PDB file of C-alpha atoms in Angstrom:
ATOM      1  CA  GLU A  43      15.913  72.603 -35.948  1.00 90.00           C
ATOM      2  CA  ILE A  44      18.797  71.101 -37.967  1.00 90.00           C
ATOM      3  CA  LYS A  45      19.365  74.421 -39.746  1.00 90.00           C
ATOM      4  CA  SER A  46      19.215  76.300 -36.444  1.00 90.00           C
ATOM      5  CA  ASN A  47      21.806  73.994 -34.879  1.00 89.00           C
ATOM      6  CA  LEU A  48      24.033  74.305 -37.949  1.00 90.00           C
ATOM      7  CA  LEU A  49      23.794  78.102 -37.833  1.00 91.00           C
ATOM      8  CA  GLU A  50      24.654  78.119 -34.127  1.00 90.00           C
ATOM      9  CA  GLN A  51      27.668  75.865 -34.701  1.00 90.00           C
ATOM     10  CA  THR A  52      28.872  78.015 -37.612  1.00 90.00           C
ATOM     11  CA  ASN A  53      28.488  81.158 -35.528  1.00 90.00           C
ATOM     12  CA  MET A  54      30.463  79.648 -32.638  1.00 92.00           C
ATOM     13  CA  GLU A  55      33.277  78.586 -34.978  1.00 90.00           C
ATOM     14  CA  LEU A  56      33.369  82.066 -36.491  1.00 90.00           C
ATOM     15  CA  LEU A  57      33.532  83.729 -33.063  1.00 89.00           C
ATOM     16  CA  ASP A  58      36.272  81.322 -31.955  1.00 89.00           C
ATOM     17  CA  ASN A  59      38.305  82.280 -35.026  1.00 89.00           C
ATOM     18  CA  ILE A  60      37.773  85.997 -34.406  1.00 89.00           C
ATOM     19  CA  ARG A  61      38.752  85.650 -30.735  1.00 90.00           C
ATOM     20  CA  TYR A  62      41.916  83.813 -31.770  1.00 89.00           C
ATOM     21  CA  ALA A  63      42.619  86.613 -34.250  1.00 88.00           C
ATOM     22  CA  GLN A  64      42.192  89.043 -31.340  1.00 89.00           C
ATOM     23  CA  ARG A  65      45.039  87.275 -29.537  1.00 90.00           C
ATOM     24  CA  ILE A  66      47.226  87.646 -32.630  1.00 89.00           C
ATOM     25  CA  GLN A  67      46.362  91.337 -32.998  1.00 89.00           C
ATOM     26  CA  GLY A  68      46.958  91.881 -29.274  1.00 89.00           C
ATOM     27  CA  SER A  69      50.431  90.378 -29.594  1.00 89.00           C
ATOM     28  CA  ILE A  70      51.549  93.136 -31.989  1.00 90.00           C
ATOM     29  CA  LEU A  71      50.449  95.904 -29.619  1.00 94.00           C
ATOM     30  CA  PRO A  72      53.135  97.143 -27.197  1.00 94.00           C
ATOM     31  CA  GLN A  73      52.537  95.783 -23.709  1.00 93.00           C
ATOM     32  CA  HIS A  74      51.980  98.053 -20.694  1.00 92.00           C
ATOM     33  CA  ASN A  75      55.271  97.158 -18.966  1.00 93.00           C
ATOM     34  CA  TYR A  76      57.265  97.935 -22.106  1.00 94.00           C
ATOM     35  CA  ILE A  77      55.576 101.325 -22.587  1.00 95.00           C
ATOM     36  CA  ALA A  78      55.949 102.150 -18.884  1.00 94.00           C
ATOM     37  CA  GLY A  79      59.687 101.525 -19.126  1.00 92.00           C
ATOM     38  CA  LEU A  80      59.942 104.172 -21.857  1.00 93.00           C
ATOM     39  CA  LEU A  81      57.123 106.504 -20.781  1.00 94.00           C
ATOM     40  CA  PRO A  82      56.729 106.266 -16.988  1.00 92.00           C
ATOM     41  CA  ASP A  83      53.842 108.772 -16.893  1.00 95.00           C
ATOM     42  CA  HIS A  84      51.335 107.752 -19.572  1.00 97.00           C
ATOM     43  CA  PHE A  85      47.979 106.112 -20.245  1.00 97.00           C
ATOM     44  CA  VAL A  86      46.361 104.301 -23.168  1.00 97.00           C
ATOM     45  CA  PHE A  87      42.560 104.200 -23.363  1.00 98.00           C
ATOM     46  CA  PHE A  88      41.778 101.558 -25.998  1.00 97.00           C
ATOM     47  CA  ARG A  89      38.213 100.427 -26.686  1.00 96.00           C
ATOM     48  CA  PRO A  90      37.580  98.399 -29.878  1.00 94.00           C
ATOM     49  CA  ARG A  91      34.028  98.559 -31.203  1.00 94.00           C
ATOM     50  CA  ASP A  92      34.093  94.870 -32.059  1.00 90.00           C
ATOM     51  CA  ILE A  93      36.368  92.074 -30.904  1.00 89.00           C
ATOM     52  CA  LEU A  94      38.998  93.173 -33.441  1.00 91.00           C
ATOM     53  CA  SER A  95      40.080  96.778 -33.920  1.00 92.00           C
ATOM     54  CA  GLY A  96      41.031  99.101 -36.771  1.00 92.00           C
ATOM     55  CA  ASP A  97      42.683 101.434 -34.242  1.00 95.00           C
ATOM     56  CA  PHE A  98      46.098 100.517 -32.896  1.00 96.00           C
ATOM     57  CA  PHE A  99      49.020 102.104 -31.084  1.00 97.00           C
ATOM     58  CA  TRP A 100      52.773 101.704 -31.621  1.00 97.00           C
ATOM     59  CA  VAL A 101      55.717 102.531 -29.348  1.00 97.00           C
ATOM     60  CA  GLN A 102      59.410 101.937 -30.115  1.00 95.00           C
ATOM     61  CA  GLU A 103      62.849 103.052 -28.990  1.00 92.00           C
ATOM     62  CA  GLN A 104      64.831 104.835 -31.676  1.00 89.00           C
ATOM     63  CA  SER A 105      68.113 103.423 -30.323  1.00 77.00           C
ATOM     64  CA  LYS A 106      67.029  99.874 -31.224  1.00 66.00           C
ATOM     65  CA  ALA A 107      67.049 100.884 -34.883  1.00 65.00           C
ATOM     66  CA  THR A 108      70.061 103.216 -35.017  1.00 60.00           C
ATOM     67  CA  LEU A 109      72.314 101.597 -32.379  1.00 51.00           C
ATOM     68  CA  SER A 110      73.455 105.083 -31.398  1.00 55.00           C
ATOM     69  CA  GLN A 111      74.083 105.783 -27.728  1.00 52.00           C
ATOM     70  CA  THR A 112      73.340 109.468 -28.265  1.00 52.00           C
ATOM     71  CA  GLU A 113      69.798 108.628 -29.366  1.00 49.00           C
ATOM     72  CA  LYS A 114      68.902 106.230 -26.561  1.00 54.00           C
ATOM     73  CA  GLN A 115      66.498 108.803 -25.064  1.00 75.00           C
ATOM     74  CA  ASN A 116      64.349 108.994 -28.212  1.00 92.00           C
ATOM     75  CA  VAL A 117      60.954 107.275 -28.234  1.00 96.00           C
ATOM     76  CA  LEU A 118      58.499 107.104 -31.138  1.00 97.00           C
ATOM     77  CA  ILE A 119      54.748 106.858 -30.440  1.00 98.00           C
ATOM     78  CA  ALA A 120      51.898 106.513 -32.925  1.00 98.00           C
ATOM     79  CA  ALA A 121      48.116 106.536 -32.588  1.00 98.00           C
ATOM     80  CA  VAL A 122      46.640 105.005 -35.734  1.00 97.00           C
ATOM     81  CA  ASP A 123      43.076 104.794 -37.075  1.00 95.00           C
ATOM     82  CA  CYS A 124      42.679 102.411 -40.024  1.00 92.00           C
ATOM     83  CA  THR A 125      39.730 102.506 -42.397  1.00 82.00           C
ATOM     84  CA  GLY A 126      36.923 100.364 -41.027  1.00 74.00           C
ATOM     85  CA  HIS A 127      36.795  98.298 -37.869  1.00 74.00           C
ATOM     86  CA  GLY A 128      36.431  94.649 -36.968  1.00 78.00           C
ATOM     87  CA  VAL A 129      38.125  92.170 -39.316  1.00 85.00           C
ATOM     88  CA  SER A 130      38.804  94.610 -42.183  1.00 81.00           C
ATOM     89  CA  GLY A 131      40.273  97.250 -39.891  1.00 85.00           C
ATOM     90  CA  ALA A 132      42.375  94.670 -38.052  1.00 89.00           C
ATOM     91  CA  LEU A 133      43.912  93.363 -41.291  1.00 88.00           C
ATOM     92  CA  LEU A 134      44.897  96.890 -42.269  1.00 89.00           C
ATOM     93  CA  SER A 135      46.271  97.541 -38.769  1.00 92.00           C
ATOM     94  CA  ILE A 136      48.745  94.670 -39.215  1.00 92.00           C
ATOM     95  CA  VAL A 137      49.892  96.211 -42.507  1.00 91.00           C
ATOM     96  CA  GLY A 138      50.342  99.573 -40.764  1.00 94.00           C
ATOM     97  CA  ASN A 139      52.240  98.069 -37.825  1.00 95.00           C
ATOM     98  CA  ASN A 140      54.585  96.198 -40.168  1.00 95.00           C
ATOM     99  CA  LEU A 141      55.280  99.331 -42.216  1.00 96.00           C
ATOM    100  CA  LEU A 142      56.078 101.367 -39.095  1.00 97.00           C
ATOM    101  CA  ASN A 143      58.587  98.713 -38.025  1.00 96.00           C
ATOM    102  CA  GLN A 144      60.003  98.501 -41.528  1.00 95.00           C
ATOM    103  CA  ALA A 145      60.488 102.278 -41.717  1.00 96.00           C
ATOM    104  CA  LEU A 146      62.326 102.385 -38.390  1.00 95.00           C
ATOM    105  CA  PHE A 147      64.263  99.119 -38.266  1.00 94.00           C
ATOM    106  CA  GLU A 148      65.009  98.438 -41.947  1.00 93.00           C
ATOM    107  CA  ARG A 149      65.100 101.916 -43.502  1.00 94.00           C
ATOM    108  CA  HIS A 150      66.301 103.670 -40.293  1.00 93.00           C
ATOM    109  CA  ILE A 151      63.867 106.549 -40.850  1.00 95.00           C
ATOM    110  CA  THR A 152      63.297 108.480 -37.632  1.00 94.00           C
ATOM    111  CA  LYS A 153      61.662 111.766 -38.672  1.00 96.00           C
ATOM    112  CA  PRO A 154      57.850 111.381 -38.383  1.00 97.00           C
ATOM    113  CA  ALA A 155      56.998 113.115 -41.691  1.00 97.00           C
ATOM    114  CA  GLU A 156      59.438 110.888 -43.598  1.00 97.00           C
ATOM    115  CA  ILE A 157      57.970 107.774 -41.963  1.00 97.00           C
ATOM    116  CA  LEU A 158      54.463 108.828 -43.055  1.00 97.00           C
ATOM    117  CA  ASP A 159      55.732 109.533 -46.608  1.00 95.00           C
ATOM    118  CA  PHE A 160      57.273 106.048 -46.709  1.00 95.00           C
ATOM    119  CA  MET A 161      54.102 104.374 -45.436  1.00 95.00           C
ATOM    120  CA  HIS A 162      51.915 106.338 -47.838  1.00 93.00           C
ATOM    121  CA  GLU A 163      53.934 105.274 -50.880  1.00 90.00           C
ATOM    122  CA  GLN A 164      54.092 101.634 -49.765  1.00 90.00           C
ATOM    123  CA  ILE A 165      50.357 101.313 -49.117  1.00 88.00           C
ATOM    124  CA  PHE A 166      49.455 103.156 -52.297  1.00 80.00           C
ATOM    125  CA  HIS A 167      51.640 100.785 -54.346  1.00 78.00           C
ATOM    126  CA  ILE A 168      49.965  97.787 -52.664  1.00 77.00           C
ATOM    127  CA  TRP A 169      46.519  99.096 -53.664  1.00 70.00           C
ATOM    128  CA  GLU A 170      47.786  99.974 -57.144  1.00 68.00           C
ATOM    129  CA  PHE A 171      49.079  96.420 -57.614  1.00 58.00           C
ATOM    130  CA  THR A 172      45.780  95.011 -56.309  1.00 58.00           C
ATOM    131  CA  GLN A 173      43.839  97.103 -58.807  1.00 56.00           C
ATOM    132  CA  VAL A 174      45.963  95.905 -61.742  1.00 52.00           C
ATOM    133  CA  LYS A 175      45.719  92.224 -60.749  1.00 53.00           C
ATOM    134  CA  SER A 176      42.060  92.064 -59.712  1.00 52.00           C
ATOM    135  CA  GLU A 177      40.479  95.249 -61.137  1.00 55.00           C
ATOM    136  CA  ILE A 178      39.302  96.096 -57.615  1.00 57.00           C
ATOM    137  CA  ARG A 179      39.777  99.766 -56.756  1.00 55.00           C
ATOM    138  CA  VAL A 180      40.793 100.239 -53.110  1.00 56.00           C
ATOM    139  CA  HIS A 181      40.935 103.599 -51.314  1.00 61.00           C
ATOM    140  CA  ASP A 182      41.409 102.301 -47.778  1.00 73.00           C
ATOM    141  CA  GLY A 183      44.128 103.922 -45.700  1.00 84.00           C
ATOM    142  CA  MET A 184      44.857 105.172 -42.232  1.00 93.00           C
ATOM    143  CA  ASP A 185      44.835 108.381 -40.223  1.00 95.00           C
ATOM    144  CA  MET A 186      47.695 108.796 -37.799  1.00 96.00           C
ATOM    145  CA  ALA A 187      49.473 111.016 -35.299  1.00 98.00           C
ATOM    146  CA  LEU A 188      53.176 110.136 -34.959  1.00 98.00           C
ATOM    147  CA  ILE A 189      55.700 111.732 -32.604  1.00 98.00           C
ATOM    148  CA  ASN A 190      59.395 111.299 -31.855  1.00 97.00           C
ATOM    149  CA  ILE A 191      60.315 112.561 -28.371  1.00 97.00           C
ATOM    150  CA  ASP A 192      63.943 113.404 -27.616  1.00 95.00           C
ATOM    151  CA  PHE A 193      63.929 113.312 -23.813  1.00 92.00           C
ATOM    152  CA  LYS A 194      67.573 114.358 -23.635  1.00 91.00           C
ATOM    153  CA  ARG A 195      66.979 117.679 -25.423  1.00 92.00           C
ATOM    154  CA  ASN A 196      63.241 118.016 -24.565  1.00 94.00           C
ATOM    155  CA  ILE A 197      62.387 118.269 -28.257  1.00 96.00           C
ATOM    156  CA  LEU A 198      59.420 116.639 -29.980  1.00 97.00           C
ATOM    157  CA  ASN A 199      58.926 116.088 -33.707  1.00 98.00           C
ATOM    158  CA  PHE A 200      55.352 115.539 -34.917  1.00 98.00           C
ATOM    159  CA  ALA A 201      53.685 114.641 -38.181  1.00 97.00           C
ATOM    160  CA  GLY A 202      50.066 113.695 -38.722  1.00 97.00           C
ATOM    161  CA  ALA A 203      47.862 112.228 -41.411  1.00 95.00           C
ATOM    162  CA  LYS A 204      44.541 113.975 -40.635  1.00 95.00           C
ATOM    163  CA  ASN A 205      44.972 113.367 -36.892  1.00 96.00           C
ATOM    164  CA  PRO A 206      46.414 116.254 -34.804  1.00 97.00           C
ATOM    165  CA  LEU A 207      48.596 116.411 -31.695  1.00 98.00           C
ATOM    166  CA  CYS A 208      47.239 118.100 -28.577  1.00 98.00           C
ATOM    167  CA  LEU A 209      49.656 119.767 -26.125  1.00 98.00           C
ATOM    168  CA  ILE A 210      48.401 121.219 -22.844  1.00 98.00           C
ATOM    169  CA  ARG A 211      50.723 123.446 -20.814  1.00 97.00           C
ATOM    170  CA  ASN A 212      49.482 125.150 -17.650  1.00 95.00           C
ATOM    171  CA  LYS A 213      45.915 124.305 -18.714  1.00 94.00           C
ATOM    172  CA  GLU A 214      46.342 126.075 -22.064  1.00 97.00           C
ATOM    173  CA  LEU A 215      45.744 123.945 -25.148  1.00 97.00           C
ATOM    174  CA  THR A 216      47.810 124.085 -28.331  1.00 97.00           C
ATOM    175  CA  LEU A 217      46.568 121.976 -31.232  1.00 97.00           C
ATOM    176  CA  TYR A 218      49.139 121.046 -33.868  1.00 97.00           C
ATOM    177  CA  SER A 219      47.325 120.358 -37.126  1.00 96.00           C
ATOM    178  CA  ALA A 220      48.010 117.360 -39.335  1.00 96.00           C
ATOM    179  CA  THR A 221      48.428 117.158 -43.098  1.00 94.00           C
ATOM    180  CA  LYS A 222      44.961 116.756 -44.619  1.00 91.00           C
ATOM    181  CA  GLN A 223      45.654 113.449 -46.310  1.00 89.00           C
ATOM    182  CA  ALA A 224      45.144 109.875 -45.196  1.00 91.00           C
ATOM    183  CA  ILE A 225      48.032 107.450 -45.589  1.00 91.00           C
ATOM    184  CA  GLY A 226      47.578 105.387 -48.752  1.00 84.00           C
ATOM    185  CA  ASP A 227      44.523 107.265 -50.034  1.00 74.00           C
ATOM    186  CA  ARG A 228      44.655 109.287 -53.235  1.00 63.00           C
ATOM    187  CA  SER A 229      40.946 109.223 -53.978  1.00 61.00           C
ATOM    188  CA  ASP A 230      40.551 112.963 -53.405  1.00 52.00           C
ATOM    189  CA  VAL A 231      43.949 114.249 -54.598  1.00 52.00           C
ATOM    190  CA  LYS A 232      45.778 113.975 -57.928  1.00 55.00           C
ATOM    191  CA  GLU A 233      49.246 113.786 -56.429  1.00 65.00           C
ATOM    192  CA  HIS A 234      50.742 112.841 -53.089  1.00 68.00           C
ATOM    193  CA  VAL A 235      51.042 115.773 -50.704  1.00 79.00           C
ATOM    194  CA  LYS A 236      54.230 115.583 -48.643  1.00 89.00           C
ATOM    195  CA  PHE A 237      53.558 115.213 -44.927  1.00 94.00           C
ATOM    196  CA  GLU A 238      54.739 118.151 -42.827  1.00 94.00           C
ATOM    197  CA  ASN A 239      57.036 117.823 -39.826  1.00 96.00           C
ATOM    198  CA  THR A 240      56.666 120.114 -36.795  1.00 97.00           C
ATOM    199  CA  GLU A 241      59.369 120.526 -34.127  1.00 97.00           C
ATOM    200  CA  ILE A 242      58.150 121.467 -30.647  1.00 97.00           C
ATOM    201  CA  GLU A 243      60.147 122.487 -27.581  1.00 97.00           C
ATOM    202  CA  LEU A 244      58.846 120.675 -24.515  1.00 97.00           C
ATOM    203  CA  LYS A 245      58.754 121.740 -20.880  1.00 96.00           C
ATOM    204  CA  LYS A 246      58.420 119.688 -17.724  1.00 95.00           C
ATOM    205  CA  GLY A 247      54.766 119.131 -16.903  1.00 95.00           C
ATOM    206  CA  ASP A 248      53.552 119.290 -20.509  1.00 97.00           C
ATOM    207  CA  ALA A 249      50.729 116.866 -21.306  1.00 98.00           C
ATOM    208  CA  LEU A 250      50.531 115.361 -24.801  1.00 98.00           C
ATOM    209  CA  TYR A 251      47.450 113.662 -26.257  1.00 98.00           C
ATOM    210  CA  MET A 252      46.867 111.693 -29.457  1.00 98.00           C
ATOM    211  CA  PHE A 253      43.572 110.098 -30.406  1.00 97.00           C
ATOM    212  CA  SER A 254      41.424 108.582 -33.126  1.00 96.00           C
ATOM    213  CA  ASP A 255      38.037 110.074 -34.051  1.00 95.00           C
ATOM    214  CA  GLY A 256      36.049 107.396 -32.224  1.00 95.00           C
ATOM    215  CA  TYR A 257      35.732 109.253 -28.917  1.00 97.00           C
ATOM    216  CA  GLY A 258      34.491 112.519 -30.387  1.00 97.00           C
ATOM    217  CA  ASP A 259      32.143 110.774 -32.837  1.00 96.00           C
ATOM    218  CA  GLN A 260      30.384 108.668 -30.204  1.00 97.00           C
ATOM    219  CA  PHE A 261      26.655 109.321 -29.894  1.00 97.00           C
ATOM    220  CA  GLY A 262      25.027 109.591 -26.482  1.00 96.00           C
ATOM    221  CA  GLY A 263      24.160 112.081 -23.770  1.00 94.00           C
ATOM    222  CA  PRO A 264      20.658 113.367 -22.999  1.00 93.00           C
ATOM    223  CA  LYS A 265      19.962 114.295 -26.656  1.00 94.00           C
ATOM    224  CA  ASN A 266      21.796 111.362 -28.285  1.00 95.00           C
ATOM    225  CA  LYS A 267      24.301 113.619 -30.069  1.00 96.00           C
ATOM    226  CA  LYS A 268      28.013 113.288 -30.806  1.00 97.00           C
ATOM    227  CA  PHE A 269      30.450 113.901 -27.953  1.00 97.00           C
ATOM    228  CA  LYS A 270      32.511 116.093 -30.361  1.00 96.00           C
ATOM    229  CA  ASP A 271      36.173 117.096 -30.237  1.00 95.00           C
ATOM    230  CA  ALA A 272      35.474 120.425 -28.524  1.00 96.00           C
ATOM    231  CA  ARG A 273      34.061 118.617 -25.472  1.00 97.00           C
ATOM    232  CA  LEU A 274      37.001 116.171 -25.560  1.00 97.00           C
ATOM    233  CA  PHE A 275      39.508 119.050 -25.596  1.00 97.00           C
ATOM    234  CA  GLN A 276      37.816 120.778 -22.665  1.00 97.00           C
ATOM    235  CA  MET A 277      37.832 117.548 -20.671  1.00 98.00           C
ATOM    236  CA  LEU A 278      41.561 117.083 -21.375  1.00 98.00           C
ATOM    237  CA  ILE A 279      42.271 120.662 -20.261  1.00 98.00           C
ATOM    238  CA  ASP A 280      40.305 120.118 -17.047  1.00 97.00           C
ATOM    239  CA  ILE A 281      42.119 116.878 -16.124  1.00 97.00           C
ATOM    240  CA  SER A 282      45.572 117.630 -17.607  1.00 96.00           C
ATOM    241  CA  GLU A 283      47.286 118.244 -14.252  1.00 95.00           C
ATOM    242  CA  LEU A 284      45.972 115.043 -12.630  1.00 96.00           C
ATOM    243  CA  PRO A 285      48.024 111.810 -12.464  1.00 96.00           C
ATOM    244  CA  MET A 286      47.794 109.892 -15.733  1.00 96.00           C
ATOM    245  CA  GLU A 287      46.035 106.871 -14.236  1.00 95.00           C
ATOM    246  CA  LYS A 288      43.385 109.184 -12.795  1.00 97.00           C
ATOM    247  CA  GLN A 289      43.014 110.855 -16.200  1.00 98.00           C
ATOM    248  CA  LYS A 290      42.450 107.468 -17.818  1.00 98.00           C
ATOM    249  CA  SER A 291      39.758 106.609 -15.259  1.00 97.00           C
ATOM    250  CA  ILE A 292      37.930 109.887 -15.946  1.00 98.00           C
ATOM    251  CA  ILE A 293      38.164 109.414 -19.731  1.00 98.00           C
ATOM    252  CA  HIS A 294      36.874 105.853 -19.339  1.00 97.00           C
ATOM    253  CA  GLU A 295      34.008 106.819 -17.037  1.00 97.00           C
ATOM    254  CA  THR A 296      33.027 109.846 -19.139  1.00 98.00           C
ATOM    255  CA  PHE A 297      32.853 107.727 -22.290  1.00 98.00           C
ATOM    256  CA  ASP A 298      30.695 105.055 -20.643  1.00 97.00           C
ATOM    257  CA  ASN A 299      28.363 107.630 -19.123  1.00 97.00           C
ATOM    258  CA  TRP A 300      27.990 109.484 -22.419  1.00 97.00           C
ATOM    259  CA  LYS A 301      27.413 106.319 -24.451  1.00 96.00           C
ATOM    260  CA  GLY A 302      24.967 104.816 -21.976  1.00 95.00           C
ATOM    261  CA  ASP A 303      22.902 102.175 -23.748  1.00 94.00           C
ATOM    262  CA  THR A 304      23.784 103.570 -27.198  1.00 95.00           C
ATOM    263  CA  GLU A 305      25.760 101.298 -29.491  1.00 95.00           C
ATOM    264  CA  GLN A 306      29.471 102.117 -29.795  1.00 96.00           C
ATOM    265  CA  ILE A 307      29.895 103.307 -33.386  1.00 94.00           C
ATOM    266  CA  ASP A 308      33.665 103.095 -33.862  1.00 94.00           C
ATOM    267  CA  ASP A 309      36.934 101.975 -32.300  1.00 95.00           C
ATOM    268  CA  VAL A 310      38.246 104.389 -29.649  1.00 97.00           C
ATOM    269  CA  LEU A 311      41.860 105.244 -28.851  1.00 97.00           C
ATOM    270  CA  VAL A 312      43.250 108.032 -26.648  1.00 98.00           C
ATOM    271  CA  ILE A 313      46.924 108.205 -25.612  1.00 98.00           C
ATOM    272  CA  GLY A 314      48.203 110.576 -22.930  1.00 98.00           C
ATOM    273  CA  ILE A 315      51.865 111.305 -22.041  1.00 97.00           C
ATOM    274  CA  LYS A 316      53.182 113.576 -19.275  1.00 97.00           C
ATOM    275  CA  ILE A 317      56.646 115.049 -19.768  1.00 94.00           C
TER     276      ILE A 317
END
């Protein structure tokens, strides 16, 4: 009985600490009112697997970093999936968030591919230093889709680390592929591959989507199989012309119905933006 009470007390203290850490992690995420001021027609569907999340999203104004009036219409948005989930993923998410801010506000880097190159080198050097000091080999990194939207010229620049960008125009889907390399991970390559930047001309009514792999990888349905990206893409095509809040409701409801009583296997993040 004494051991049981001690275990219960320890568990409660641990959960209290994790919930407090959730408040800290939540404070680094951009708040809804801030995003709405920059992206009036958007949604963020964010569903951590545990209390803490390895997925996170990042939104910033370019003008805050460059102080240029001509760039005040530019907004940068990232959907990021860190290795792991829970506590380990959350720790890495704070590193990723700090590096994104450092790239924009300290180095004044605004092109998505160059930001990913900067983050990749910084994280790799952190792991390299860790390996030298502690002889622990770390391959953890993050997958990401990062865009810079110039609303004045209707131009978008995109770069991705494994995660693509989805554009739907008149219910036709165009998938912009990412560089096949995670940020900070060199376990499967001898040298760093430079991230590629793609410039896209936007039109009014375009719908943009960025996401982690958690939605497509979720098991469920009548045969307890993965939802898969193909089904996700078709759902996005079907709902792309609806108001963004309605889209979020459908994405939310579809995920819950598919998962049913099955355990959620990973953090889930889907971001939608209407031009």
